[in-house]
Amino acid sequence: MFLLNNLILSAAPNWDRYINIAESSFLPLLKGALVYSIPMAIISFIIGITIAVLTALFRISGIKILSGIARVYISIIRGTPLLVQLFIIFFGLPRVGINLDPLTAGIIGFSLNTGAYASEIIRAAILSIPKGQWESSYSIGMSYVQSLRRIILPQATRVSIPPLSNSFISLVKDTSLASTITVAEMFRKSQEIVANTYEPLLLYSEAALIYWIICFILSLGQDQIENRLNRYVKT
């Protein structure tokens, strides 16, 4: 009977230990998110959108060389895994004399990846604008650049906001892949704590919860932006 009681006690979860680990790991995980994951996602998204706009304009231009370069870039990025791209940038480029710190390598990788996917969103948004808008702008003396900047892109922006917002939320989650190139973001922090506590289920679940909270807040912000934009849509 005594042996049976000891077996039951040893098999029972040590809730106090779990609570202590969860409490002590929360701030390091949150710090990893606020200092690395979210800033890395924001910077990469801004750079990626810049690349995406240029790539989309290259695609719809009548210049075959620019269009071809854009097509090859999109094909390579969309046809290879993001993890492989990060490994090539961080581990492969030093073989040709290009050494990058982990954070810079991560930002470059995420920016290039975002640029390829977002360029197709922006291209589709531009092409969705009726040709009559172009013709009307030309009829009042606007140049191609003026028409694009003043007439087409503002309308295309409204169309592209929802899918681009989804891309940003996905990018926030994808920053966890930066842990594989030693960026000290949130998932990397959870791996380090797991190495000391041997509680992978608890720590990874806690990291997943923080990711979910961040993405939930971003989703609420996305809804607010879409509702504001819908006010200007004729129904």
Tab-separated table of C-alpha atoms in Angstrom:
chain	number	residue	atom	x	y	z
A	1	MET	CA	0.000	0.000	0.000
A	2	PHE	CA	2.849	2.355	0.892
A	3	LEU	CA	4.562	1.565	-2.432
A	4	LEU	CA	1.345	2.222	-4.341
A	5	ASN	CA	0.919	5.614	-2.655
A	6	ASN	CA	4.489	6.554	-3.565
A	7	LEU	CA	3.903	5.580	-7.197
A	8	ILE	CA	0.728	7.689	-7.349
A	9	LEU	CA	2.476	10.696	-5.813
A	10	SER	CA	5.457	10.400	-8.154
A	11	ALA	CA	3.176	10.159	-11.194
A	12	ALA	CA	1.045	13.143	-10.196
A	13	PRO	CA	1.891	16.421	-11.924
A	14	ASN	CA	3.961	18.856	-9.887
A	15	TRP	CA	1.688	21.837	-10.456
A	16	ASP	CA	3.712	24.184	-8.279
A	17	ARG	CA	6.798	23.545	-10.401
A	18	TYR	CA	4.878	24.067	-13.623
A	19	ILE	CA	3.405	27.327	-12.358
A	20	ASN	CA	6.825	28.582	-11.243
A	21	ILE	CA	8.383	27.714	-14.608
A	22	ALA	CA	5.540	29.371	-16.516
A	23	GLU	CA	5.744	32.522	-14.390
A	24	SER	CA	9.526	32.804	-14.571
A	25	SER	CA	9.623	32.187	-18.333
A	26	PHE	CA	6.820	34.580	-19.279
A	27	LEU	CA	8.881	37.790	-19.169
A	28	PRO	CA	11.860	36.360	-21.122
A	29	LEU	CA	9.477	35.062	-23.789
A	30	LEU	CA	7.594	38.354	-23.940
A	31	LYS	CA	10.881	40.248	-24.142
A	32	GLY	CA	11.958	38.052	-27.048
A	33	ALA	CA	8.701	38.910	-28.800
A	34	LEU	CA	8.839	42.647	-28.141
A	35	VAL	CA	12.565	43.135	-28.756
A	36	TYR	CA	13.103	40.763	-31.681
A	37	SER	CA	10.022	39.032	-33.143
A	38	ILE	CA	7.699	42.011	-33.630
A	39	PRO	CA	10.372	44.590	-34.649
A	40	MET	CA	11.876	42.070	-37.061
A	41	ALA	CA	8.446	41.454	-38.571
A	42	ILE	CA	7.716	45.195	-38.899
A	43	ILE	CA	11.074	46.046	-40.486
A	44	SER	CA	10.904	43.058	-42.831
A	45	PHE	CA	7.347	43.924	-43.835
A	46	ILE	CA	8.185	47.545	-44.630
A	47	ILE	CA	11.185	46.534	-46.737
A	48	GLY	CA	9.190	43.690	-48.275
A	49	ILE	CA	6.335	45.989	-49.309
A	50	THR	CA	8.832	48.337	-50.955
A	51	ILE	CA	10.269	45.407	-52.900
A	52	ALA	CA	6.751	44.197	-53.680
A	53	VAL	CA	5.621	47.513	-55.171
A	54	LEU	CA	8.681	47.704	-57.412
A	55	THR	CA	8.318	44.054	-58.428
A	56	ALA	CA	4.619	44.488	-59.189
A	57	LEU	CA	5.362	47.550	-61.345
A	58	PHE	CA	8.075	45.594	-63.155
A	59	ARG	CA	5.584	42.790	-63.819
A	60	ILE	CA	2.964	45.063	-65.372
A	61	SER	CA	5.462	47.153	-67.288
A	62	GLY	CA	5.935	46.627	-70.993
A	63	ILE	CA	9.690	46.255	-70.557
A	64	LYS	CA	10.493	42.575	-71.064
A	65	ILE	CA	13.797	42.633	-69.173
A	66	LEU	CA	12.228	44.121	-66.027
A	67	SER	CA	9.227	41.848	-66.283
A	68	GLY	CA	11.483	38.822	-66.733
A	69	ILE	CA	13.634	39.709	-63.727
A	70	ALA	CA	10.512	40.096	-61.585
A	71	ARG	CA	9.126	36.755	-62.774
A	72	VAL	CA	12.380	34.916	-61.989
A	73	TYR	CA	12.614	36.505	-58.541
A	74	ILE	CA	9.017	35.600	-57.675
A	75	SER	CA	9.436	32.076	-59.026
A	76	ILE	CA	12.590	31.421	-56.983
A	77	ILE	CA	11.208	32.786	-53.723
A	78	ARG	CA	7.788	31.153	-54.043
A	79	GLY	CA	9.302	27.888	-55.227
A	80	THR	CA	11.685	27.382	-52.289
A	81	PRO	CA	10.979	27.038	-48.540
A	82	LEU	CA	11.555	30.087	-46.349
A	83	LEU	CA	13.723	28.014	-44.015
A	84	VAL	CA	16.033	27.089	-46.885
A	85	GLN	CA	16.259	30.749	-47.906
A	86	LEU	CA	17.305	31.734	-44.371
A	87	PHE	CA	19.933	28.992	-44.303
A	88	ILE	CA	21.374	30.075	-47.651
A	89	ILE	CA	21.626	33.695	-46.493
A	90	PHE	CA	23.086	32.983	-43.049
A	91	PHE	CA	25.118	29.801	-43.555
A	92	GLY	CA	25.731	29.859	-47.310
A	93	LEU	CA	26.775	33.429	-48.086
A	94	PRO	CA	29.833	33.323	-45.766
A	95	ARG	CA	31.285	30.793	-48.218
A	96	VAL	CA	31.513	33.615	-50.782
A	97	GLY	CA	32.775	36.170	-48.289
A	98	ILE	CA	29.449	37.724	-47.230
A	99	ASN	CA	29.101	37.488	-43.456
A	100	LEU	CA	25.876	38.705	-41.858
A	101	ASP	CA	24.813	38.773	-38.229
A	102	PRO	CA	21.743	36.619	-37.445
A	103	LEU	CA	19.282	39.512	-37.135
A	104	THR	CA	20.348	41.100	-40.440
A	105	ALA	CA	20.206	37.739	-42.200
A	106	GLY	CA	16.725	37.159	-40.818
A	107	ILE	CA	15.455	40.556	-41.942
A	108	ILE	CA	16.878	40.064	-45.444
A	109	GLY	CA	15.314	36.619	-45.728
A	110	PHE	CA	11.900	37.691	-44.486
A	111	SER	CA	11.953	40.851	-46.619
A	112	LEU	CA	12.724	38.977	-49.826
A	113	ASN	CA	10.081	36.375	-49.043
A	114	THR	CA	7.449	38.979	-48.213
A	115	GLY	CA	8.331	40.998	-51.304
A	116	ALA	CA	7.702	38.066	-53.638
A	117	TYR	CA	4.326	37.103	-52.187
A	118	ALA	CA	3.096	40.649	-51.603
A	119	SER	CA	4.053	41.681	-55.138
A	120	GLU	CA	1.405	39.364	-56.563
A	121	ILE	CA	-1.181	40.852	-54.195
A	122	ILE	CA	-0.272	44.383	-55.241
A	123	ARG	CA	-0.130	43.462	-58.925
A	124	ALA	CA	-3.610	41.938	-58.736
A	125	ALA	CA	-4.876	45.038	-56.906
A	126	ILE	CA	-3.476	47.359	-59.592
A	127	LEU	CA	-4.922	45.257	-62.395
A	128	SER	CA	-8.312	45.266	-60.661
A	129	ILE	CA	-8.622	49.022	-61.216
A	130	PRO	CA	-10.712	49.642	-64.359
A	131	LYS	CA	-8.782	50.801	-67.414
A	132	GLY	CA	-11.124	53.762	-67.598
A	133	GLN	CA	-9.298	55.204	-64.590
A	134	TRP	CA	-6.053	55.228	-66.566
A	135	GLU	CA	-7.757	56.715	-69.595
A	136	SER	CA	-9.449	59.424	-67.552
A	137	SER	CA	-6.166	60.459	-65.959
A	138	TYR	CA	-4.440	60.571	-69.351
A	139	SER	CA	-7.285	62.658	-70.752
A	140	ILE	CA	-6.623	65.437	-68.242
A	141	GLY	CA	-2.922	65.504	-69.031
A	142	MET	CA	-1.457	63.259	-66.364
A	143	SER	CA	1.665	61.243	-67.104
A	144	TYR	CA	1.998	57.522	-66.356
A	145	VAL	CA	3.760	58.203	-63.058
A	146	GLN	CA	1.230	60.847	-62.016
A	147	SER	CA	-1.671	58.566	-62.890
A	148	LEU	CA	-0.127	55.737	-60.931
A	149	ARG	CA	0.655	57.845	-57.886
A	150	ARG	CA	-2.501	59.934	-57.693
A	151	ILE	CA	-5.212	57.703	-59.141
A	152	ILE	CA	-4.280	54.024	-59.353
A	153	LEU	CA	-2.173	53.263	-56.278
A	154	PRO	CA	-4.573	54.901	-53.761
A	155	GLN	CA	-7.394	52.703	-55.065
A	156	ALA	CA	-5.191	49.627	-55.268
A	157	THR	CA	-4.058	50.201	-51.686
A	158	ARG	CA	-7.607	49.857	-50.386
A	159	VAL	CA	-8.068	46.635	-52.340
A	160	SER	CA	-4.780	45.142	-51.137
A	161	ILE	CA	-5.070	46.021	-47.425
A	162	PRO	CA	-6.921	42.836	-46.309
A	163	PRO	CA	-4.573	40.299	-47.958
A	164	LEU	CA	-1.491	42.323	-46.988
A	165	SER	CA	-2.705	42.406	-43.386
A	166	ASN	CA	-2.982	38.630	-43.459
A	167	SER	CA	0.546	38.468	-44.859
A	168	PHE	CA	1.847	40.554	-41.963
A	169	ILE	CA	0.159	38.321	-39.391
A	170	SER	CA	1.699	35.285	-41.077
A	171	LEU	CA	5.077	37.025	-41.061
A	172	VAL	CA	4.879	37.533	-37.294
A	173	LYS	CA	4.459	33.783	-36.886
A	174	ASP	CA	7.168	33.023	-39.449
A	175	THR	CA	9.721	34.949	-37.385
A	176	SER	CA	9.917	31.818	-35.231
A	177	LEU	CA	12.028	30.333	-38.045
A	178	ALA	CA	14.725	32.877	-37.184
A	179	SER	CA	15.468	30.714	-34.155
A	180	THR	CA	17.203	28.294	-36.531
A	181	ILE	CA	19.818	30.953	-37.352
A	182	THR	CA	20.292	31.843	-33.653
A	183	VAL	CA	18.219	35.039	-33.535
A	184	ALA	CA	17.191	35.464	-29.890
A	185	GLU	CA	13.487	35.899	-30.686
A	186	MET	CA	10.668	34.414	-28.631
A	187	PHE	CA	10.787	30.827	-29.876
A	188	ARG	CA	14.560	30.746	-29.453
A	189	LYS	CA	14.090	31.884	-25.859
A	190	SER	CA	11.615	29.078	-25.270
A	191	GLN	CA	14.131	26.555	-26.647
A	192	GLU	CA	16.805	27.857	-24.284
A	193	ILE	CA	14.485	27.572	-21.292
A	194	VAL	CA	13.427	24.060	-22.334
A	195	ALA	CA	17.098	23.048	-22.365
A	196	ASN	CA	17.279	23.965	-18.673
A	197	THR	CA	13.839	22.871	-17.443
A	198	TYR	CA	13.136	19.834	-19.678
A	199	GLU	CA	9.510	20.937	-20.035
A	200	PRO	CA	8.949	21.264	-23.789
A	201	LEU	CA	5.163	20.909	-23.665
A	202	LEU	CA	4.767	23.688	-21.116
A	203	LEU	CA	7.226	26.146	-22.694
A	204	TYR	CA	6.197	25.642	-26.305
A	205	SER	CA	2.535	25.902	-25.325
A	206	GLU	CA	3.297	29.156	-23.516
A	207	ALA	CA	5.108	30.484	-26.596
A	208	ALA	CA	2.164	29.440	-28.778
A	209	LEU	CA	-0.208	31.272	-26.446
A	210	ILE	CA	1.819	34.493	-26.719
A	211	TYR	CA	1.919	34.171	-30.519
A	212	TRP	CA	-1.851	33.692	-30.536
A	213	ILE	CA	-2.439	36.755	-28.334
A	214	ILE	CA	-0.221	38.914	-30.569
A	215	CYS	CA	-1.936	37.696	-33.738
A	216	PHE	CA	-5.382	38.135	-32.149
A	217	ILE	CA	-4.572	41.770	-31.344
A	218	LEU	CA	-3.288	42.279	-34.890
A	219	SER	CA	-6.491	40.733	-36.250
A	220	LEU	CA	-8.553	43.209	-34.258
A	221	GLY	CA	-6.469	46.038	-35.704
A	222	GLN	CA	-6.992	44.601	-39.188
A	223	ASP	CA	-10.769	44.593	-38.653
A	224	GLN	CA	-10.684	48.237	-37.589
A	225	ILE	CA	-8.697	49.253	-40.672
A	226	GLU	CA	-11.012	47.338	-42.991
A	227	ASN	CA	-14.116	48.859	-41.370
A	228	ARG	CA	-12.655	52.338	-41.770
A	229	LEU	CA	-11.862	51.702	-45.434
A	230	ASN	CA	-15.333	50.251	-46.065
A	231	ARG	CA	-16.863	53.611	-45.132
A	232	TYR	CA	-15.590	54.972	-48.411
A	233	VAL	CA	-16.918	52.090	-50.489
A	234	LYS	CA	-20.151	52.792	-52.309
A	235	THR	CA	-22.782	50.151	-51.509
